[in-house]
Structure formats: structure tokens, C-alpha cells
Amino acid sequence: MKIGIIGGSGLYNIEGLTDVEEIYLETPFGKPSDAYIHGKLEGKDVYFLPRHGRGHVYLPSEVPYRANIYGFKMLGVDCIISVSAVGSMKEEIKPGDFVIVTQFFDRTKNRPSTFFGNGIVAHIPFDTPTCPLLNEIIYNACVEEGIPVHKEGTYICIEGPQFSTKAESKIYRSWGVDVIGMTNIPEAKLAREAEIPYSSVALATDYDVWKEGEEVNVEKVLETMAKNIENAKRMLKRVIKNIKPEDLENSPARTALVGAIQTKPEYI
Ligand code: ADE
């Protein structure tokens, strides 16, 4: 079984991989963020990609999302687990908590977010944007590891790179979202178009700026991530150990393109 992992701010490698090799790919959408680090863990093939590149060189708007997901497709991964730092939009989601993302609200403005176009029109279902089957496995792994975890949550994706104003943060909060970040869109949309089951684990690092007396800055995000990186690594190891190929057979992602292409075959 092949498992893809995308690491965000603070998660730049996976420990315990054996037979490690670096795979550099070229895709029709350019180069991915970095080499895919391939290795074995618990008898499975793991492919790890640091979303912002080693050295953190891509802004959220600059991450080559299409190349990254296309690269995972070329590698033939069975699923993608995305890990990212987020702000919490709810009192009960405390810095250090994990949230399994089950919905998205897209506030990005400036990112290519489809593999289609240029003569091929497709509309994919995206009502269940992350894989419920993989989400369940990740949730159970967190529980087994004693990690504080919320079983579901809505992630609002902003363009960045600036954090939000207080006015924006309060308005987003009134919309009922749970966490805020800058990177899961278009990643999740592209994974769905590529028919790869995708789940996102959001690691709360701060209370954004809606909360009186709270502030958000890179130092704070990285400090909280550093404290929780061991939890993230344990969660991933447990998921990799527990997951079986047949678990994802009925993932909604696997049939995302059935009936989705509207362009008449003779025009393609
Ligand atoms: N990533 C981590 N904390 C964040 C926040 N408050 N807003 C947007 N992205 C974040």
C-alpha cells in the first residue's frame, strides 16, 4: 500500500522510514514543491512531501498544488494525508488540539484550482470533500495515541499570506467555521479530481485574532507546532500501521470523475 503525506509548517520529515530515497518529478504542471521522500514504514510505502519545500520557500499562494497532486498520482498513492497548522475559531478547540477536517469554506482568490480547462470541462462532486473512511482511521489513531482530537470541523481557507484582521476573524467565526488556514484549498479539490482519497488533519496552533488578548504570529504558530510535532508523528505512524488497502475501496474519491466530464468525447 502506498501512502502520501503532505507536511505543513513545522512538519518537514517523517521519522522511522527505512530504505529512504528522494524522488524528483517533473509534471505537466511543473515541478512539485520538493522531492518526494519515499521510504518504508510498518511494511507500507510512504511518500512524504513538504508542502512549502525544504527551507519553507513557497508562500501559500505559490505552492505548486497541481504539480504536487499530479506527482502523487504519478507515484500511484492510495491516499493522501495532509497535515497543517491552523488557527482555532472556537473556544473549545484549544491550541495543541487536532481537528479532522470534514468541510471547507473557500476564501482563496488567486490559485489555479483544477486540472481541467483548455477544452475539457468537468464538474466533480465535492459535497464530502475529505475521505470519511480515512478520516475515521485517523480519528481512531488519535484516540489510541491519547491525542486531543475533534472528529469533525470546517476549515476556512484564506489566501494569505497575511493573517486575518479582527473584523475578518469575527465574521468568519459568525459563519460557524472551526479552524482557519491558508493551504488546504486547492489541495483537497485537486486530490478529488485526481480521484485520490484525501484527509486533512489540522493542528490548532493559536486562537487567531477573534479572541480578546490573543495575537497570531509565526513565532507562536511554530512554537505550538514544535510542542505537537511528536503527536503528529505518532498519529501518522499509527495510521500507517492500522490502515489496510481495502479500507478505502468505497471512498467517494475513487469515483469522482464518473459522469463528471461534460465535453463531448469527439471534441476531446
Ligand atoms: N495557520 C496557523 N494559524 C493560522 C491563523 N490564525 N490563520 C491562518 N492560518 C494559520
PDB file of C-alpha atoms and ligand atoms in Angstrom:
ATOM      1  CA  MET A   1       0.000   0.000   0.000  1.00  0.00           C
ATOM      2  CA  LYS A   2       1.239   3.491  -0.888  1.00  0.00           C
ATOM      3  CA  ILE A   3       0.503   6.383   1.450  1.00  0.00           C
ATOM      4  CA  GLY A   4       1.090  10.016   0.524  1.00  0.00           C
ATOM      5  CA  ILE A   5       1.702  12.575   3.258  1.00  0.00           C
ATOM      6  CA  ILE A   6       1.867  16.341   2.852  1.00  0.00           C
ATOM      7  CA  GLY A   7       3.558  18.142   5.720  1.00  0.00           C
ATOM      8  CA  GLY A   8       2.894  21.780   6.525  1.00  0.00           C
ATOM      9  CA  SER A   9       4.661  24.373   8.668  1.00  0.00           C
ATOM     10  CA  GLY A  10       6.731  22.571  11.289  1.00  0.00           C
ATOM     11  CA  LEU A  11       6.409  19.064   9.787  1.00  0.00           C
ATOM     12  CA  TYR A  12       9.264  18.637   7.350  1.00  0.00           C
ATOM     13  CA  ASN A  13      10.047  14.934   7.705  1.00  0.00           C
ATOM     14  CA  ILE A  14       8.725  11.568   8.896  1.00  0.00           C
ATOM     15  CA  GLU A  15      10.781   9.629  11.418  1.00  0.00           C
ATOM     16  CA  GLY A  16      11.416   5.921  11.261  1.00  0.00           C
ATOM     17  CA  LEU A  17      11.379   5.498   7.470  1.00  0.00           C
ATOM     18  CA  THR A  18      13.760   2.866   6.166  1.00  0.00           C
ATOM     19  CA  ASP A  19      15.191   2.390   2.647  1.00  0.00           C
ATOM     20  CA  VAL A  20      14.803   6.120   2.107  1.00  0.00           C
ATOM     21  CA  GLU A  21      15.153   7.628  -1.375  1.00  0.00           C
ATOM     22  CA  GLU A  22      14.368  11.053  -2.819  1.00  0.00           C
ATOM     23  CA  ILE A  23      12.182  11.162  -5.908  1.00  0.00           C
ATOM     24  CA  TYR A  24      12.301  14.298  -8.048  1.00  0.00           C
ATOM     25  CA  LEU A  25       9.437  14.524 -10.546  1.00  0.00           C
ATOM     26  CA  GLU A  26       8.508  16.709 -13.490  1.00  0.00           C
ATOM     27  CA  THR A  27       4.807  17.047 -14.210  1.00  0.00           C
ATOM     28  CA  PRO A  28       2.761  18.794 -16.938  1.00  0.00           C
ATOM     29  CA  PHE A  29       2.137  21.412 -14.222  1.00  0.00           C
ATOM     30  CA  GLY A  30       5.797  21.978 -13.418  1.00  0.00           C
ATOM     31  CA  LYS A  31       7.933  20.788 -10.523  1.00  0.00           C
ATOM     32  CA  PRO A  32       6.364  19.793  -7.190  1.00  0.00           C
ATOM     33  CA  SER A  33       7.362  21.689  -4.017  1.00  0.00           C
ATOM     34  CA  ASP A  34      10.321  19.376  -3.436  1.00  0.00           C
ATOM     35  CA  ALA A  35      11.481  15.777  -3.829  1.00  0.00           C
ATOM     36  CA  TYR A  36       9.049  13.158  -2.531  1.00  0.00           C
ATOM     37  CA  ILE A  37      10.784  11.334   0.312  1.00  0.00           C
ATOM     38  CA  HIS A  38       9.992   7.655  -0.202  1.00  0.00           C
ATOM     39  CA  GLY A  39      10.612   5.056   2.470  1.00  0.00           C
ATOM     40  CA  LYS A  40       9.142   2.037   4.220  1.00  0.00           C
ATOM     41  CA  LEU A  41       7.254   2.179   7.496  1.00  0.00           C
ATOM     42  CA  GLU A  42       5.228  -0.649   9.058  1.00  0.00           C
ATOM     43  CA  GLY A  43       5.621  -2.564   5.774  1.00  0.00           C
ATOM     44  CA  LYS A  44       3.966   0.190   3.722  1.00  0.00           C
ATOM     45  CA  ASP A  45       5.370   2.607   1.182  1.00  0.00           C
ATOM     46  CA  VAL A  46       5.289   6.185   2.414  1.00  0.00           C
ATOM     47  CA  TYR A  47       5.781   9.213   0.170  1.00  0.00           C
ATOM     48  CA  PHE A  48       6.309  12.449   2.072  1.00  0.00           C
ATOM     49  CA  LEU A  49       6.207  15.917   0.513  1.00  0.00           C
ATOM     50  CA  PRO A  50       6.935  19.131   2.447  1.00  0.00           C
ATOM     51  CA  ARG A  51       4.231  21.463   1.121  1.00  0.00           C
ATOM     52  CA  HIS A  52       6.316  24.625   1.306  1.00  0.00           C
ATOM     53  CA  GLY A  53       9.547  22.894   0.243  1.00  0.00           C
ATOM     54  CA  ARG A  54      12.506  22.153   2.491  1.00  0.00           C
ATOM     55  CA  GLY A  55      13.557  25.542   3.782  1.00  0.00           C
ATOM     56  CA  HIS A  56       9.941  26.791   3.543  1.00  0.00           C
ATOM     57  CA  VAL A  57      10.266  28.712   0.294  1.00  0.00           C
ATOM     58  CA  TYR A  58       6.702  28.797  -1.120  1.00  0.00           C
ATOM     59  CA  LEU A  59       4.002  31.197   0.063  1.00  0.00           C
ATOM     60  CA  PRO A  60       0.584  29.532   0.460  1.00  0.00           C
ATOM     61  CA  SER A  61      -0.421  31.170  -2.860  1.00  0.00           C
ATOM     62  CA  GLU A  62       2.789  29.988  -4.530  1.00  0.00           C
ATOM     63  CA  VAL A  63       2.717  26.303  -3.572  1.00  0.00           C
ATOM     64  CA  PRO A  64       2.620  24.312  -6.844  1.00  0.00           C
ATOM     65  CA  TYR A  65      -0.521  22.443  -5.752  1.00  0.00           C
ATOM     66  CA  ARG A  66      -1.270  20.951  -9.180  1.00  0.00           C
ATOM     67  CA  ALA A  67       2.246  19.598  -9.603  1.00  0.00           C
ATOM     68  CA  ASN A  68       2.185  18.223  -6.043  1.00  0.00           C
ATOM     69  CA  ILE A  69      -1.046  16.274  -6.514  1.00  0.00           C
ATOM     70  CA  TYR A  70      -0.142  15.222 -10.064  1.00  0.00           C
ATOM     71  CA  GLY A  71       3.142  13.884  -8.662  1.00  0.00           C
ATOM     72  CA  PHE A  72       1.299  11.809  -6.065  1.00  0.00           C
ATOM     73  CA  LYS A  73      -0.871  10.413  -8.871  1.00  0.00           C
ATOM     74  CA  MET A  74       2.259   9.509 -10.863  1.00  0.00           C
ATOM     75  CA  LEU A  75       3.579   7.697  -7.796  1.00  0.00           C
ATOM     76  CA  GLY A  76       0.299   5.783  -7.536  1.00  0.00           C
ATOM     77  CA  VAL A  77      -0.514   6.599  -3.908  1.00  0.00           C
ATOM     78  CA  ASP A  78      -3.710   5.082  -2.474  1.00  0.00           C
ATOM     79  CA  CYS A  79      -4.447   8.118  -0.323  1.00  0.00           C
ATOM     80  CA  ILE A  80      -3.084  11.452   0.859  1.00  0.00           C
ATOM     81  CA  ILE A  81      -2.942  12.597   4.480  1.00  0.00           C
ATOM     82  CA  SER A  82      -2.411  16.332   4.753  1.00  0.00           C
ATOM     83  CA  VAL A  83      -1.098  17.873   7.964  1.00  0.00           C
ATOM     84  CA  SER A  84      -1.257  21.613   8.543  1.00  0.00           C
ATOM     85  CA  ALA A  85      -1.117  24.299  11.183  1.00  0.00           C
ATOM     86  CA  VAL A  86      -4.374  26.215  11.677  1.00  0.00           C
ATOM     87  CA  GLY A  87      -5.889  28.871  13.863  1.00  0.00           C
ATOM     88  CA  SER A  88      -8.788  27.856  16.104  1.00  0.00           C
ATOM     89  CA  MET A  89     -12.093  29.662  15.621  1.00  0.00           C
ATOM     90  CA  LYS A  90     -13.828  28.060  18.618  1.00  0.00           C
ATOM     91  CA  GLU A  91     -13.060  28.331  22.326  1.00  0.00           C
ATOM     92  CA  GLU A  92     -13.276  24.546  22.732  1.00  0.00           C
ATOM     93  CA  ILE A  93     -10.609  23.875  20.077  1.00  0.00           C
ATOM     94  CA  LYS A  94      -7.508  24.593  22.123  1.00  0.00           C
ATOM     95  CA  PRO A  95      -4.017  25.188  20.785  1.00  0.00           C
ATOM     96  CA  GLY A  96      -2.496  21.700  20.612  1.00  0.00           C
ATOM     97  CA  ASP A  97      -5.790  20.022  19.635  1.00  0.00           C
ATOM     98  CA  PHE A  98      -6.121  18.104  16.370  1.00  0.00           C
ATOM     99  CA  VAL A  99      -9.172  18.598  14.135  1.00  0.00           C
ATOM    100  CA  ILE A 100     -10.207  16.137  11.423  1.00  0.00           C
ATOM    101  CA  VAL A 101     -11.376  18.438   8.648  1.00  0.00           C
ATOM    102  CA  THR A 102     -14.724  17.392   7.181  1.00  0.00           C
ATOM    103  CA  GLN A 103     -15.783  20.571   5.339  1.00  0.00           C
ATOM    104  CA  PHE A 104     -14.154  23.541   3.660  1.00  0.00           C
ATOM    105  CA  PHE A 105     -15.130  27.123   3.041  1.00  0.00           C
ATOM    106  CA  ASP A 106     -13.066  28.555   0.207  1.00  0.00           C
ATOM    107  CA  ARG A 107     -11.977  32.183   0.542  1.00  0.00           C
ATOM    108  CA  THR A 108      -8.959  31.908  -1.740  1.00  0.00           C
ATOM    109  CA  LYS A 109      -8.755  34.311  -4.672  1.00  0.00           C
ATOM    110  CA  ASN A 110      -5.669  33.661  -6.655  1.00  0.00           C
ATOM    111  CA  ARG A 111      -4.888  29.972  -7.217  1.00  0.00           C
ATOM    112  CA  PRO A 112      -5.280  27.557 -10.104  1.00  0.00           C
ATOM    113  CA  SER A 113      -7.673  25.018  -8.613  1.00  0.00           C
ATOM    114  CA  THR A 114      -8.452  22.477 -11.316  1.00  0.00           C
ATOM    115  CA  PHE A 115      -6.663  20.127 -13.689  1.00  0.00           C
ATOM    116  CA  PHE A 116      -9.418  20.761 -16.241  1.00  0.00           C
ATOM    117  CA  GLY A 117      -9.906  23.591 -18.722  1.00  0.00           C
ATOM    118  CA  ASN A 118      -8.180  24.079 -22.058  1.00  0.00           C
ATOM    119  CA  GLY A 119     -11.033  22.383 -23.870  1.00  0.00           C
ATOM    120  CA  ILE A 120     -12.069  19.800 -21.278  1.00  0.00           C
ATOM    121  CA  VAL A 121     -14.925  20.727 -18.952  1.00  0.00           C
ATOM    122  CA  ALA A 122     -15.598  18.693 -15.821  1.00  0.00           C
ATOM    123  CA  HIS A 123     -17.626  19.301 -12.660  1.00  0.00           C
ATOM    124  CA  ILE A 124     -16.770  16.959  -9.797  1.00  0.00           C
ATOM    125  CA  PRO A 125     -18.925  16.351  -6.713  1.00  0.00           C
ATOM    126  CA  PHE A 126     -17.260  17.965  -3.681  1.00  0.00           C
ATOM    127  CA  ASP A 127     -20.015  17.878  -1.056  1.00  0.00           C
ATOM    128  CA  THR A 128     -17.948  15.463   1.070  1.00  0.00           C
ATOM    129  CA  PRO A 129     -14.533  16.979   0.414  1.00  0.00           C
ATOM    130  CA  THR A 130     -12.398  14.722   2.608  1.00  0.00           C
ATOM    131  CA  CYS A 131     -12.491  10.922   2.739  1.00  0.00           C
ATOM    132  CA  PRO A 132     -14.879   9.764   5.508  1.00  0.00           C
ATOM    133  CA  LEU A 133     -13.204   6.333   5.620  1.00  0.00           C
ATOM    134  CA  LEU A 134      -9.703   7.730   6.025  1.00  0.00           C
ATOM    135  CA  ASN A 135     -10.995  10.331   8.489  1.00  0.00           C
ATOM    136  CA  GLU A 136     -12.307   7.531  10.699  1.00  0.00           C
ATOM    137  CA  ILE A 137      -8.946   5.729  10.656  1.00  0.00           C
ATOM    138  CA  ILE A 138      -7.130   8.959  11.560  1.00  0.00           C
ATOM    139  CA  TYR A 139      -9.602   9.763  14.333  1.00  0.00           C
ATOM    140  CA  ASN A 140      -9.210   6.291  15.847  1.00  0.00           C
ATOM    141  CA  ALA A 141      -5.417   6.582  15.629  1.00  0.00           C
ATOM    142  CA  CYS A 142      -5.535   9.879  17.554  1.00  0.00           C
ATOM    143  CA  VAL A 143      -7.768   8.311  20.227  1.00  0.00           C
ATOM    144  CA  GLU A 144      -5.450   5.279  20.523  1.00  0.00           C
ATOM    145  CA  GLU A 145      -2.496   7.641  20.939  1.00  0.00           C
ATOM    146  CA  GLY A 146      -4.304   9.779  23.532  1.00  0.00           C
ATOM    147  CA  ILE A 147      -4.141  12.891  21.330  1.00  0.00           C
ATOM    148  CA  PRO A 148      -6.858  15.533  21.930  1.00  0.00           C
ATOM    149  CA  VAL A 149      -8.887  15.374  18.713  1.00  0.00           C
ATOM    150  CA  HIS A 150     -12.130  16.776  17.300  1.00  0.00           C
ATOM    151  CA  LYS A 151     -13.911  14.342  15.000  1.00  0.00           C
ATOM    152  CA  GLU A 152     -15.123  16.938  12.534  1.00  0.00           C
ATOM    153  CA  GLY A 153     -14.623  20.560  11.624  1.00  0.00           C
ATOM    154  CA  THR A 154     -14.992  23.173   8.923  1.00  0.00           C
ATOM    155  CA  TYR A 155     -11.764  24.719   7.638  1.00  0.00           C
ATOM    156  CA  ILE A 156     -11.916  28.175   6.110  1.00  0.00           C
ATOM    157  CA  CYS A 157      -9.084  28.678   3.661  1.00  0.00           C
ATOM    158  CA  ILE A 158      -7.893  32.257   3.242  1.00  0.00           C
ATOM    159  CA  GLU A 159      -5.487  33.478   0.590  1.00  0.00           C
ATOM    160  CA  GLY A 160      -2.877  34.864   2.968  1.00  0.00           C
ATOM    161  CA  PRO A 161      -0.022  35.389   3.351  1.00  0.00           C
ATOM    162  CA  GLN A 162      -1.285  37.924   5.871  1.00  0.00           C
ATOM    163  CA  PHE A 163      -3.193  36.595   8.875  1.00  0.00           C
ATOM    164  CA  SER A 164      -6.765  37.937   9.230  1.00  0.00           C
ATOM    165  CA  THR A 165      -7.901  41.270  10.594  1.00  0.00           C
ATOM    166  CA  LYS A 166     -10.026  41.179  13.741  1.00  0.00           C
ATOM    167  CA  ALA A 167     -13.089  42.119  11.659  1.00  0.00           C
ATOM    168  CA  GLU A 168     -12.494  39.232   9.240  1.00  0.00           C
ATOM    169  CA  SER A 169     -11.834  36.793  12.056  1.00  0.00           C
ATOM    170  CA  LYS A 170     -15.059  37.735  13.852  1.00  0.00           C
ATOM    171  CA  ILE A 171     -17.092  37.470  10.644  1.00  0.00           C
ATOM    172  CA  TYR A 172     -15.616  34.039   9.805  1.00  0.00           C
ATOM    173  CA  ARG A 173     -16.401  32.945  13.338  1.00  0.00           C
ATOM    174  CA  SER A 174     -20.018  34.082  12.943  1.00  0.00           C
ATOM    175  CA  TRP A 175     -20.194  31.786   9.894  1.00  0.00           C
ATOM    176  CA  GLY A 176     -19.600  28.843  12.211  1.00  0.00           C
ATOM    177  CA  VAL A 177     -16.236  27.669  10.908  1.00  0.00           C
ATOM    178  CA  ASP A 178     -13.953  25.715  13.241  1.00  0.00           C
ATOM    179  CA  VAL A 179     -10.434  26.362  12.000  1.00  0.00           C
ATOM    180  CA  ILE A 180      -8.631  28.754   9.667  1.00  0.00           C
ATOM    181  CA  GLY A 181      -5.673  28.080   7.406  1.00  0.00           C
ATOM    182  CA  MET A 182      -4.116  29.033   4.081  1.00  0.00           C
ATOM    183  CA  THR A 183      -3.297  25.829   2.213  1.00  0.00           C
ATOM    184  CA  ASN A 184      -5.922  23.066   2.105  1.00  0.00           C
ATOM    185  CA  ILE A 185      -7.655  24.654  -0.885  1.00  0.00           C
ATOM    186  CA  PRO A 186      -6.963  23.874  -3.724  1.00  0.00           C
ATOM    187  CA  GLU A 187      -5.112  20.788  -2.447  1.00  0.00           C
ATOM    188  CA  ALA A 188      -8.321  18.969  -1.495  1.00  0.00           C
ATOM    189  CA  LYS A 189     -10.072  19.901  -4.768  1.00  0.00           C
ATOM    190  CA  LEU A 190      -7.177  18.646  -6.862  1.00  0.00           C
ATOM    191  CA  ALA A 191      -6.868  15.401  -4.913  1.00  0.00           C
ATOM    192  CA  ARG A 192     -10.560  14.793  -5.561  1.00  0.00           C
ATOM    193  CA  GLU A 193     -10.149  15.491  -9.291  1.00  0.00           C
ATOM    194  CA  ALA A 194      -7.239  13.031  -9.236  1.00  0.00           C
ATOM    195  CA  GLU A 195      -9.566  10.502  -7.529  1.00  0.00           C
ATOM    196  CA  ILE A 196      -7.194  10.145  -4.563  1.00  0.00           C
ATOM    197  CA  PRO A 197      -8.834   9.795  -1.121  1.00  0.00           C
ATOM    198  CA  TYR A 198      -7.655  12.857   0.852  1.00  0.00           C
ATOM    199  CA  SER A 199      -7.903  13.700   4.536  1.00  0.00           C
ATOM    200  CA  SER A 200      -6.690  16.756   6.353  1.00  0.00           C
ATOM    201  CA  VAL A 201      -5.520  16.834   9.953  1.00  0.00           C
ATOM    202  CA  ALA A 202      -5.484  20.395  11.243  1.00  0.00           C
ATOM    203  CA  LEU A 203      -3.235  21.147  14.206  1.00  0.00           C
ATOM    204  CA  ALA A 204      -4.520  24.161  16.122  1.00  0.00           C
ATOM    205  CA  THR A 205      -1.647  26.478  16.959  1.00  0.00           C
ATOM    206  CA  ASP A 206      -3.442  29.660  18.082  1.00  0.00           C
ATOM    207  CA  TYR A 207      -6.852  31.305  18.615  1.00  0.00           C
ATOM    208  CA  ASP A 208      -6.474  33.544  15.571  1.00  0.00           C
ATOM    209  CA  VAL A 209      -7.384  37.149  16.490  1.00  0.00           C
ATOM    210  CA  TRP A 210     -11.119  36.973  17.282  1.00  0.00           C
ATOM    211  CA  LYS A 211     -10.342  36.304  20.943  1.00  0.00           C
ATOM    212  CA  GLU A 212      -9.586  39.241  23.223  1.00  0.00           C
ATOM    213  CA  GLY A 213      -5.950  39.389  24.212  1.00  0.00           C
ATOM    214  CA  GLU A 214      -4.868  36.846  21.587  1.00  0.00           C
ATOM    215  CA  GLU A 215      -2.490  37.519  18.763  1.00  0.00           C
ATOM    216  CA  VAL A 216      -1.116  35.370  15.981  1.00  0.00           C
ATOM    217  CA  ASN A 217       2.366  35.400  14.527  1.00  0.00           C
ATOM    218  CA  VAL A 218       4.818  32.931  13.006  1.00  0.00           C
ATOM    219  CA  GLU A 219       6.716  32.512  16.276  1.00  0.00           C
ATOM    220  CA  LYS A 220       3.571  31.447  18.087  1.00  0.00           C
ATOM    221  CA  VAL A 221       2.491  29.062  15.305  1.00  0.00           C
ATOM    222  CA  LEU A 222       5.903  27.372  15.164  1.00  0.00           C
ATOM    223  CA  GLU A 223       6.229  27.208  18.950  1.00  0.00           C
ATOM    224  CA  THR A 224       2.900  25.371  19.300  1.00  0.00           C
ATOM    225  CA  MET A 225       3.692  23.164  16.298  1.00  0.00           C
ATOM    226  CA  ALA A 226       7.041  22.232  17.848  1.00  0.00           C
ATOM    227  CA  LYS A 227       5.229  21.096  21.005  1.00  0.00           C
ATOM    228  CA  ASN A 228       2.816  18.969  18.970  1.00  0.00           C
ATOM    229  CA  ILE A 229       5.032  17.566  16.309  1.00  0.00           C
ATOM    230  CA  GLU A 230       5.642  14.408  18.333  1.00  0.00           C
ATOM    231  CA  ASN A 231       1.870  13.864  18.484  1.00  0.00           C
ATOM    232  CA  ALA A 232       1.620  14.364  14.720  1.00  0.00           C
ATOM    233  CA  LYS A 233       4.382  11.841  14.098  1.00  0.00           C
ATOM    234  CA  ARG A 234       2.811   9.285  16.466  1.00  0.00           C
ATOM    235  CA  MET A 235      -0.598   9.780  14.828  1.00  0.00           C
ATOM    236  CA  LEU A 236       0.886   9.218  11.361  1.00  0.00           C
ATOM    237  CA  LYS A 237       2.789   6.129  12.451  1.00  0.00           C
ATOM    238  CA  ARG A 238      -0.368   4.645  13.978  1.00  0.00           C
ATOM    239  CA  VAL A 239      -2.451   5.416  10.862  1.00  0.00           C
ATOM    240  CA  ILE A 240       0.190   3.845   8.635  1.00  0.00           C
ATOM    241  CA  LYS A 241       0.227   0.764  10.864  1.00  0.00           C
ATOM    242  CA  ASN A 242      -3.572   0.401  11.065  1.00  0.00           C
ATOM    243  CA  ILE A 243      -4.653   1.192   7.512  1.00  0.00           C
ATOM    244  CA  LYS A 244      -5.371  -1.607   5.041  1.00  0.00           C
ATOM    245  CA  PRO A 245      -5.812  -1.168   1.256  1.00  0.00           C
ATOM    246  CA  GLU A 246      -9.386  -2.478   1.336  1.00  0.00           C
ATOM    247  CA  ASP A 247     -10.365   0.192   3.911  1.00  0.00           C
ATOM    248  CA  LEU A 248     -10.534   2.829   1.193  1.00  0.00           C
ATOM    249  CA  GLU A 249     -12.219   0.763  -1.526  1.00  0.00           C
ATOM    250  CA  ASN A 250     -15.502   2.661  -1.202  1.00  0.00           C
ATOM    251  CA  SER A 251     -14.038   6.131  -0.824  1.00  0.00           C
ATOM    252  CA  PRO A 252     -16.140   8.767  -2.649  1.00  0.00           C
ATOM    253  CA  ALA A 253     -12.905   9.994  -4.232  1.00  0.00           C
ATOM    254  CA  ARG A 254     -12.439   6.783  -6.179  1.00  0.00           C
ATOM    255  CA  THR A 255     -15.405   7.529  -8.468  1.00  0.00           C
ATOM    256  CA  ALA A 256     -15.187  11.325  -8.551  1.00  0.00           C
ATOM    257  CA  LEU A 257     -14.864  11.521 -12.315  1.00  0.00           C
ATOM    258  CA  VAL A 258     -17.725   9.155 -13.141  1.00  0.00           C
ATOM    259  CA  GLY A 259     -20.121  11.288 -15.181  1.00  0.00           C
ATOM    260  CA  ALA A 260     -18.152  14.462 -14.382  1.00  0.00           C
ATOM    261  CA  ILE A 261     -16.751  15.275 -17.831  1.00  0.00           C
ATOM    262  CA  GLN A 262     -19.215  17.334 -19.835  1.00  0.00           C
ATOM    263  CA  THR A 263     -17.189  17.831 -23.003  1.00  0.00           C
ATOM    264  CA  LYS A 264     -18.323  15.536 -25.793  1.00  0.00           C
ATOM    265  CA  PRO A 265     -15.721  12.771 -26.390  1.00  0.00           C
ATOM    266  CA  GLU A 266     -15.375  13.663 -30.077  1.00  0.00           C
ATOM    267  CA  TYR A 267     -14.245  17.180 -29.031  1.00  0.00           C
ATOM    268  CA  ILE A 268     -11.505  15.995 -26.657  1.00  0.00           C
TER     269      ILE A 268
HETATM  270  N1  ADE B   1      -2.094  28.943  10.364  1.00  0.00           N
HETATM  271  C1  ADE B   1      -1.882  28.837  11.682  1.00  0.00           C
HETATM  272  N2  ADE B   1      -2.600  29.754  12.378  1.00  0.00           N
HETATM  273  C2  ADE B   1      -3.304  30.445  11.444  1.00  0.00           C
HETATM  274  C3  ADE B   1      -4.225  31.506  11.510  1.00  0.00           C
HETATM  275  N3  ADE B   1      -4.594  32.030  12.665  1.00  0.00           N
HETATM  276  N4  ADE B   1      -4.749  31.978  10.347  1.00  0.00           N
HETATM  277  C4  ADE B   1      -4.395  31.427   9.158  1.00  0.00           C
HETATM  278  N5  ADE B   1      -3.517  30.436   9.046  1.00  0.00           N
HETATM  279  C5  ADE B   1      -2.981  29.934  10.164  1.00  0.00           C
END
